[in-house]
Coordinates of N, CA and C in Angstrom, one line a residue:
M66 N 0.8 -1.2 0.0 CA 0.0 0.0 0.0 C 0.8 1.3 0.0
T67 N 2.0 1.2 0.7 CA 2.8 2.4 0.6 C 3.9 2.2 -0.4
D68 N 4.2 3.3 -1.2 CA 5.2 3.2 -2.2 C 6.6 3.2 -1.6
G69 N 7.5 2.5 -2.1 CA 8.9 2.5 -1.7 C 9.2 1.5 -0.6
L70 N 8.2 0.9 0.1 CA 8.5 -0.1 1.1 C 8.0 -1.5 0.5
P71 N 9.0 -2.4 0.5 CA 8.6 -3.8 0.0 C 7.7 -4.5 1.0
D72 N 6.9 -5.4 0.4 CA 6.1 -6.3 1.3 C 7.0 -7.2 2.0
S73 N 6.8 -7.4 3.3 CA 7.6 -8.3 4.1 C 7.4 -9.8 3.7
L74 N 8.5 -10.5 3.6 CA 8.4 -11.9 3.3 C 8.3 -12.7 4.7
I75 N 8.5 -12.0 5.8 CA 8.4 -12.5 7.1 C 7.0 -12.1 7.7
P76 N 6.2 -13.0 8.2 CA 4.9 -12.6 8.7 C 4.9 -12.0 10.1
Y77 N 5.5 -10.8 10.2 CA 5.7 -10.2 11.5 C 4.4 -10.1 12.3
D78 N 3.3 -9.7 11.7 CA 2.0 -9.5 12.3 C 1.5 -10.8 13.0
E79 N 1.6 -11.9 12.2 CA 1.2 -13.2 12.7 C 2.1 -13.6 13.9
I80 N 3.4 -13.4 13.8 CA 4.3 -13.8 14.8 C 4.0 -13.1 16.1
V81 N 3.7 -11.8 16.0 CA 3.4 -11.0 17.2 C 2.1 -11.4 17.8
Q82 N 1.1 -11.6 16.9 CA -0.2 -12.1 17.4 C -0.1 -13.4 18.2
E83 N 0.7 -14.3 17.6 CA 0.9 -15.6 18.3 C 1.6 -15.5 19.6
A84 N 2.6 -14.6 19.7 CA 3.3 -14.4 20.9 C 2.4 -13.8 22.0
L85 N 1.5 -12.8 21.6 CA 0.6 -12.2 22.5 C -0.4 -13.2 23.0
R86 N -0.9 -14.1 22.1 CA -1.8 -15.1 22.6 C -1.2 -16.1 23.5
A87 N 0.1 -16.3 23.4 CA 0.9 -17.1 24.4 C 0.9 -16.5 25.8
V88 N 0.8 -15.1 25.8 CA 0.7 -14.4 27.1 C -0.6 -14.9 27.8
V89 N -1.7 -14.9 27.1 CA -3.0 -15.4 27.6 C -2.8 -16.8 28.2
G90 N -2.2 -17.7 27.4 CA -2.0 -19.1 27.8 C -1.2 -19.2 29.1
R91 N -0.1 -18.3 29.2 CA 0.7 -18.4 30.3 C 0.0 -17.9 31.6
V92 N -0.8 -16.8 31.4 CA -1.6 -16.3 32.5 C -2.6 -17.3 33.0
L93 N -3.3 -17.9 32.1 CA -4.3 -18.9 32.4 C -3.7 -20.2 33.0
G94 N -2.5 -20.5 32.5 CA -1.7 -21.7 33.1 C -1.3 -21.4 34.5
S95 N -0.9 -20.2 34.8 CA -0.6 -19.8 36.2 C -1.8 -19.9 37.1
V96 N -2.9 -19.5 36.6 CA -4.1 -19.5 37.4 C -4.5 -21.0 37.7
A97 N -4.4 -21.8 36.6 CA -4.8 -23.2 36.8 C -3.9 -23.9 37.8
E98 N -2.6 -23.6 37.7 CA -1.6 -24.3 38.6 C -1.9 -23.8 40.1
S99 N -2.2 -22.6 40.3 CA -2.4 -22.1 41.6 C -3.7 -22.4 42.2
G100 N -4.7 -22.8 41.3 CA -6.0 -23.2 41.8 C -7.0 -22.0 41.9
G101 N -6.6 -20.8 41.5 CA -7.5 -19.7 41.6 C -6.8 -18.4 41.2
L102 N -7.6 -17.4 41.0 CA -7.2 -16.1 40.6 C -6.6 -15.3 41.8
P103 N -5.4 -14.7 41.7 CA -4.8 -14.0 42.8 C -5.5 -12.6 43.0
G104 N -5.6 -12.2 44.2 CA -6.1 -10.9 44.5 C -7.5 -10.6 43.9
E105 N -7.6 -9.4 43.3 CA -8.8 -8.9 42.6 C -8.8 -9.2 41.1
H106 N -7.8 -10.0 40.6 CA -7.7 -10.3 39.2 C -8.9 -11.0 38.7
H107 N -9.4 -10.7 37.5 CA -10.5 -11.5 36.8 C -10.3 -11.1 35.4
F108 N -10.8 -12.0 34.5 CA -10.6 -11.9 33.1 C -11.9 -11.9 32.3
Y109 N -11.9 -11.0 31.3 CA -12.9 -11.1 30.3 C -12.2 -11.6 29.0
I110 N -12.7 -12.7 28.5 CA -12.0 -13.3 27.3 C -13.1 -13.4 26.2
T111 N -12.8 -12.7 25.1 CA -13.6 -12.7 23.9 C -13.1 -13.6 22.8
F112 N -13.9 -14.3 22.2 CA -13.5 -15.3 21.2 C -14.5 -15.4 20.1
K113 N -14.1 -15.9 19.0 CA -15.0 -16.2 17.8 C -15.6 -17.6 18.1
T114 N -16.9 -17.6 18.1 CA -17.6 -18.9 18.4 C -17.5 -19.9 17.3
H115 N -17.3 -19.5 16.1 CA -17.2 -20.5 15.0 C -15.8 -20.7 14.5
A116 N -14.8 -20.3 15.3 CA -13.4 -20.5 14.9 C -13.0 -22.0 15.0
P117 N -12.1 -22.5 14.2 CA -11.7 -23.9 14.3 C -11.2 -24.2 15.7
G118 N -11.7 -25.4 16.2 CA -11.3 -25.9 17.5 C -12.2 -25.4 18.6
V119 N -13.0 -24.4 18.4 CA -13.9 -24.0 19.5 C -15.0 -25.1 19.7
D120 N -15.2 -25.5 21.0 CA -16.2 -26.5 21.3 C -17.0 -25.9 22.5
I121 N -18.2 -25.4 22.1 CA -19.1 -24.9 23.1 C -20.5 -25.4 22.8
P122 N -21.4 -25.4 23.8 CA -22.7 -26.0 23.6 C -23.5 -25.2 22.5
Q123 N -24.3 -25.9 21.7 CA -25.0 -25.4 20.6 C -25.9 -24.2 21.0
R124 N -26.5 -24.3 22.2 CA -27.4 -23.2 22.7 C -26.6 -21.9 22.8
L125 N -25.3 -21.9 23.1 CA -24.4 -20.7 23.2 C -24.1 -20.2 21.8
I126 N -23.8 -21.1 20.9 CA -23.6 -20.7 19.5 C -24.8 -20.0 18.9
E127 N -26.0 -20.5 19.2 CA -27.2 -19.9 18.7 C -27.4 -18.5 19.3
R128 N -27.0 -18.4 20.6 CA -27.2 -17.1 21.3 C -26.1 -16.1 20.9
F129 N -24.9 -16.6 20.6 CA -23.7 -15.8 20.2 C -23.2 -16.3 18.9
P130 N -23.8 -16.0 17.8 CA -23.4 -16.6 16.5 C -22.0 -16.2 16.0
D131 N -21.5 -15.1 16.4 CA -20.2 -14.7 15.9 C -19.1 -14.6 17.0
E132 N -19.4 -13.9 18.1 CA -18.4 -13.7 19.1 C -19.0 -13.7 20.5
M133 N -18.3 -14.2 21.4 CA -18.8 -14.3 22.8 C -17.7 -13.9 23.8
T134 N -18.1 -13.3 24.9 CA -17.2 -12.9 25.9 C -17.6 -13.7 27.2
I135 N -16.6 -14.3 27.8 CA -16.8 -15.0 29.0 C -16.0 -14.3 30.1
V136 N -16.4 -14.5 31.4 CA -15.8 -13.9 32.5 C -15.3 -15.0 33.4
L137 N -14.0 -15.0 33.7 CA -13.4 -15.9 34.7 C -13.2 -15.1 36.0
Q138 N -14.0 -15.3 37.0 CA -13.9 -14.5 38.2 C -14.1 -15.4 39.4
N139 N -15.4 -15.6 39.8 CA -15.7 -16.3 41.0 C -16.2 -17.7 40.7
R140 N -17.0 -17.9 39.7 CA -17.7 -19.2 39.5 C -17.2 -19.8 38.2
Y141 N -16.1 -20.5 38.2 CA -15.6 -21.3 37.1 C -15.0 -22.6 37.7
W142 N -14.8 -23.6 37.0 CA -14.2 -24.8 37.5 C -13.5 -25.6 36.3
D143 N -12.7 -26.5 36.7 CA -12.0 -27.4 35.8 C -11.2 -26.6 34.7
L144 N -10.5 -25.6 35.1 CA -9.7 -24.8 34.2 C -8.5 -25.7 33.8
L145 N -8.4 -26.1 32.5 CA -7.3 -26.9 32.0 C -6.7 -26.1 30.9
V146 N -5.3 -26.0 30.9 CA -4.6 -25.2 29.9 C -3.5 -26.0 29.3
D147 N -3.4 -25.9 28.0 CA -2.2 -26.5 27.3 C -1.6 -25.4 26.3
D148 N -0.7 -25.8 25.5 CA -0.1 -24.8 24.7 C -0.9 -24.3 23.5
R149 N -2.0 -24.9 23.2 CA -2.9 -24.5 22.1 C -4.3 -24.0 22.4
K150 N -4.7 -24.4 23.6 CA -6.1 -24.1 24.0 C -6.3 -24.2 25.5
F151 N -7.5 -23.7 26.0 CA -7.8 -24.0 27.3 C -9.3 -24.4 27.4
S152 N -9.7 -25.1 28.4 CA -11.0 -25.5 28.6 C -11.4 -25.0 30.1
V153 N -12.7 -24.7 30.2 CA -13.2 -24.3 31.5 C -14.7 -24.6 31.7
G154 N -15.1 -24.8 32.9 CA -16.5 -25.0 33.2 C -17.1 -23.7 33.6
L155 N -18.2 -23.3 33.0 CA -18.9 -22.1 33.4 C -20.4 -22.4 33.4
S156 N -21.1 -21.5 34.1 CA -22.6 -21.7 34.2 C -23.2 -20.5 33.4
F157 N -24.2 -20.9 32.6 CA -25.0 -19.9 31.8 C -26.5 -20.1 32.1
N158 N -27.1 -19.1 32.8 CA -28.5 -19.3 33.2 C -28.6 -20.5 34.1
Q159 N -27.7 -20.7 35.0 CA -27.6 -21.9 35.9 C -27.5 -23.2 35.2
V160 N -27.1 -23.2 34.0 CA -26.8 -24.5 33.2 C -25.3 -24.7 33.1
P161 N -24.7 -25.7 33.8 CA -23.3 -25.8 33.7 C -22.9 -26.2 32.2
S162 N -21.8 -25.7 31.8 CA -21.3 -25.9 30.5 C -19.8 -26.0 30.5
K163 N -19.2 -26.8 29.6 CA -17.8 -26.9 29.4 C -17.5 -26.2 28.0
L164 N -16.5 -25.3 28.1 CA -16.1 -24.6 26.9 C -14.6 -25.0 26.6
V165 N -14.3 -25.2 25.3 CA -12.9 -25.4 24.9 C -12.6 -24.3 23.9
I166 N -11.6 -23.6 24.2 CA -11.3 -22.4 23.3 C -9.8 -22.4 23.0
P167 N -9.5 -22.5 21.7 CA -8.1 -22.4 21.2 C -7.7 -20.9 21.3
Y168 N -6.4 -20.7 21.6 CA -5.9 -19.3 21.7 C -6.1 -18.6 20.4
S169 N -6.1 -19.3 19.3 CA -6.2 -18.7 17.9 C -7.6 -18.1 17.7
A170 N -8.6 -18.5 18.5 CA -10.0 -18.0 18.4 C -10.2 -16.7 19.2
I171 N -9.2 -16.4 20.1 CA -9.4 -15.3 21.0 C -9.2 -14.0 20.3
T172 N -10.1 -13.0 20.5 CA -10.0 -11.7 19.9 C -9.7 -10.6 21.0
G173 N -9.9 -11.0 22.3 CA -9.7 -10.0 23.3 C -9.5 -10.6 24.7
F174 N -8.6 -10.0 25.4 CA -8.3 -10.5 26.8 C -8.2 -9.2 27.7
H175 N -9.0 -9.1 28.8 CA -8.9 -7.9 29.6 C -9.0 -8.3 31.1
D176 N -8.1 -7.8 31.8 CA -8.0 -7.9 33.3 C -8.3 -6.5 33.9
P177 N -9.6 -6.2 34.2 CA -9.9 -4.9 34.7 C -9.3 -4.5 36.0
A178 N -8.9 -5.5 36.8 CA -8.3 -5.2 38.1 C -7.0 -4.4 38.0
V179 N -6.3 -4.6 36.9 CA -5.0 -3.8 36.6 C -5.1 -3.1 35.3
N180 N -6.2 -3.0 34.7 CA -6.4 -2.3 33.4 C -5.4 -2.8 32.4
F181 N -5.3 -4.1 32.2 CA -4.5 -4.8 31.2 C -5.4 -5.3 30.2
E182 N -5.1 -5.0 28.9 CA -5.9 -5.5 27.8 C -5.1 -5.8 26.6
L183 N -5.5 -6.9 25.9 CA -4.9 -7.3 24.7 C -6.0 -7.5 23.7
R184 N -5.8 -7.0 22.4 CA -6.8 -7.2 21.3 C -6.0 -7.9 20.2
F185 N -6.7 -8.8 19.6 CA -6.1 -9.6 18.5 C -6.9 -9.5 17.3
Q186 N -6.2 -9.6 16.2 CA -6.9 -9.7 14.9 C -7.5 -11.1 14.8
A187 N -8.7 -11.1 14.3 CA -9.4 -12.4 14.1 C -8.8 -13.1 12.9
T188 N -8.5 -14.4 13.1 CA -7.9 -15.1 12.0 C -9.1 -15.6 11.2
E189 N -9.1 -15.1 10.0 CA -10.3 -15.4 9.1 C -9.8 -16.1 7.8
D190 N -10.7 -16.7 7.1 CA -10.5 -17.3 5.9 C -10.1 -16.2 4.9
P191 N -9.0 -16.3 4.1 CA -8.6 -15.3 3.2 C -9.7 -14.9 2.2
S192 N -10.6 -15.8 1.9 CA -11.7 -15.5 0.9 C -12.8 -14.7 1.5
D193 N -12.7 -14.5 2.9 CA -13.7 -13.7 3.6 C -13.2 -12.2 3.7
G194 N -12.1 -11.9 3.1 CA -11.5 -10.6 3.3 C -12.3 -9.5 2.5
P195 N -12.0 -8.2 2.7 CA -12.7 -7.2 2.1 C -12.5 -7.2 0.6
E196 N -13.6 -6.6 -0.1 CA -13.5 -6.5 -1.5 C -12.5 -5.4 -1.9
P197 N -11.9 -5.5 -3.1 CA -11.1 -4.4 -3.5 C -11.9 -3.1 -3.6
H198 N -11.2 -2.0 -3.4 CA -11.9 -0.7 -3.4 C -11.0 0.4 -4.0
D199 N -11.6 1.5 -4.4 CA -10.9 2.6 -4.9 C -10.2 3.3 -3.7
E200 N -9.1 4.0 -4.0 CA -8.4 4.7 -3.0 C -9.3 5.8 -2.5
A201 N -9.3 6.1 -1.2 CA -10.1 7.1 -0.6 C -9.6 8.5 -1.1
E202 N -10.6 9.4 -1.3 CA -10.3 10.7 -1.9 C -9.6 11.5 -0.9
N203 N -9.7 11.3 0.4 CA -9.1 12.1 1.4 C -7.7 11.7 1.8
D204 N -7.2 10.6 1.2 CA -5.9 10.1 1.5 C -4.9 11.1 0.9
G205 N -3.9 11.4 1.7 CA -2.8 12.2 1.3 C -1.8 11.4 0.5
P206 N -0.6 12.0 0.2 CA 0.4 11.3 -0.5 C 1.0 10.2 0.5
A207 N 1.6 9.2 -0.2 CA 2.2 8.1 0.6 C 3.3 8.6 1.5
V208 N 3.4 8.1 2.7 CA 4.4 8.5 3.6 C 5.7 7.8 3.3
T209 N 6.8 8.6 3.2 CA 8.1 8.0 3.0 C 8.8 7.9 4.3
P210 N 9.6 6.8 4.5 CA 10.3 6.7 5.8 C 11.4 7.8 5.9
A211 N 11.6 8.1 7.2 CA 12.6 9.1 7.4 C 14.0 8.6 7.1
A212 N 14.9 9.5 6.6 CA 16.2 9.0 6.2 C 17.1 8.7 7.4
D213 N 16.7 9.2 8.6 CA 17.6 8.9 9.8 C 17.2 7.6 10.5
G214 N 16.2 6.9 9.9 CA 15.8 5.6 10.5 C 14.9 5.8 11.7
S215 N 14.3 6.9 12.0 CA 13.6 7.2 13.2 C 12.3 6.3 13.2
N216 N 11.9 5.7 12.1 CA 10.7 4.8 12.1 C 11.0 3.4 12.6
V217 N 12.2 3.2 13.1 CA 12.6 1.9 13.5 C 12.6 1.8 15.1
V218 N 11.9 0.8 15.6 CA 11.8 0.7 17.0 C 12.8 -0.4 17.5
S219 N 13.6 -0.1 18.5 CA 14.6 -1.0 19.0 C 14.1 -1.7 20.2
V220 N 14.1 -3.0 20.2 CA 13.7 -3.8 21.4 C 14.9 -4.6 21.9
D221 N 15.2 -4.5 23.1 CA 16.3 -5.3 23.7 C 15.7 -6.3 24.7
F222 N 15.7 -7.6 24.3 CA 15.3 -8.6 25.2 C 16.5 -9.2 25.9
K223 N 16.6 -9.0 27.2 CA 17.7 -9.5 28.0 C 17.2 -10.8 28.8
R224 N 18.1 -11.8 28.8 CA 17.8 -13.0 29.5 C 18.3 -12.8 30.9
K225 N 17.5 -13.4 31.8 CA 17.8 -13.4 33.2 C 19.0 -14.4 33.4
K226 N 19.9 -14.1 34.3 CA 21.0 -15.0 34.5 C 20.9 -15.6 35.9

């Protein structure tokens, strides 16, 4: 879309999304190992109900045909976490249900106790993408990168010794 910059052959966006979803898995794994949420922490987890690997009761799919948000706070049970998904027992209108949710289906994770939030791009079928369109009339000229490299962000990951 921008002139002068080549398309990346490395899928950086996908790699970052996958890494951030791993944060959700690590947090849920910690909660599962400890047997409960620490302090005032609680989670709102939003996911695509029709994403591959999602296993929820049909009545919930009918009620939430696209996306659903669950809350892990006081009343949940059997939280099981692995490297690709988690499962949890929750009650909906006093009907117990087991939900299996792969991390790839998650579109949002929020812990209001500490105002921490992650948003993810939904992984969709490429054929479901937007239709081609004309360039917007209000778009200005393409931005060219600064010659001094100021558009580069440096990240230094240090290992604990």
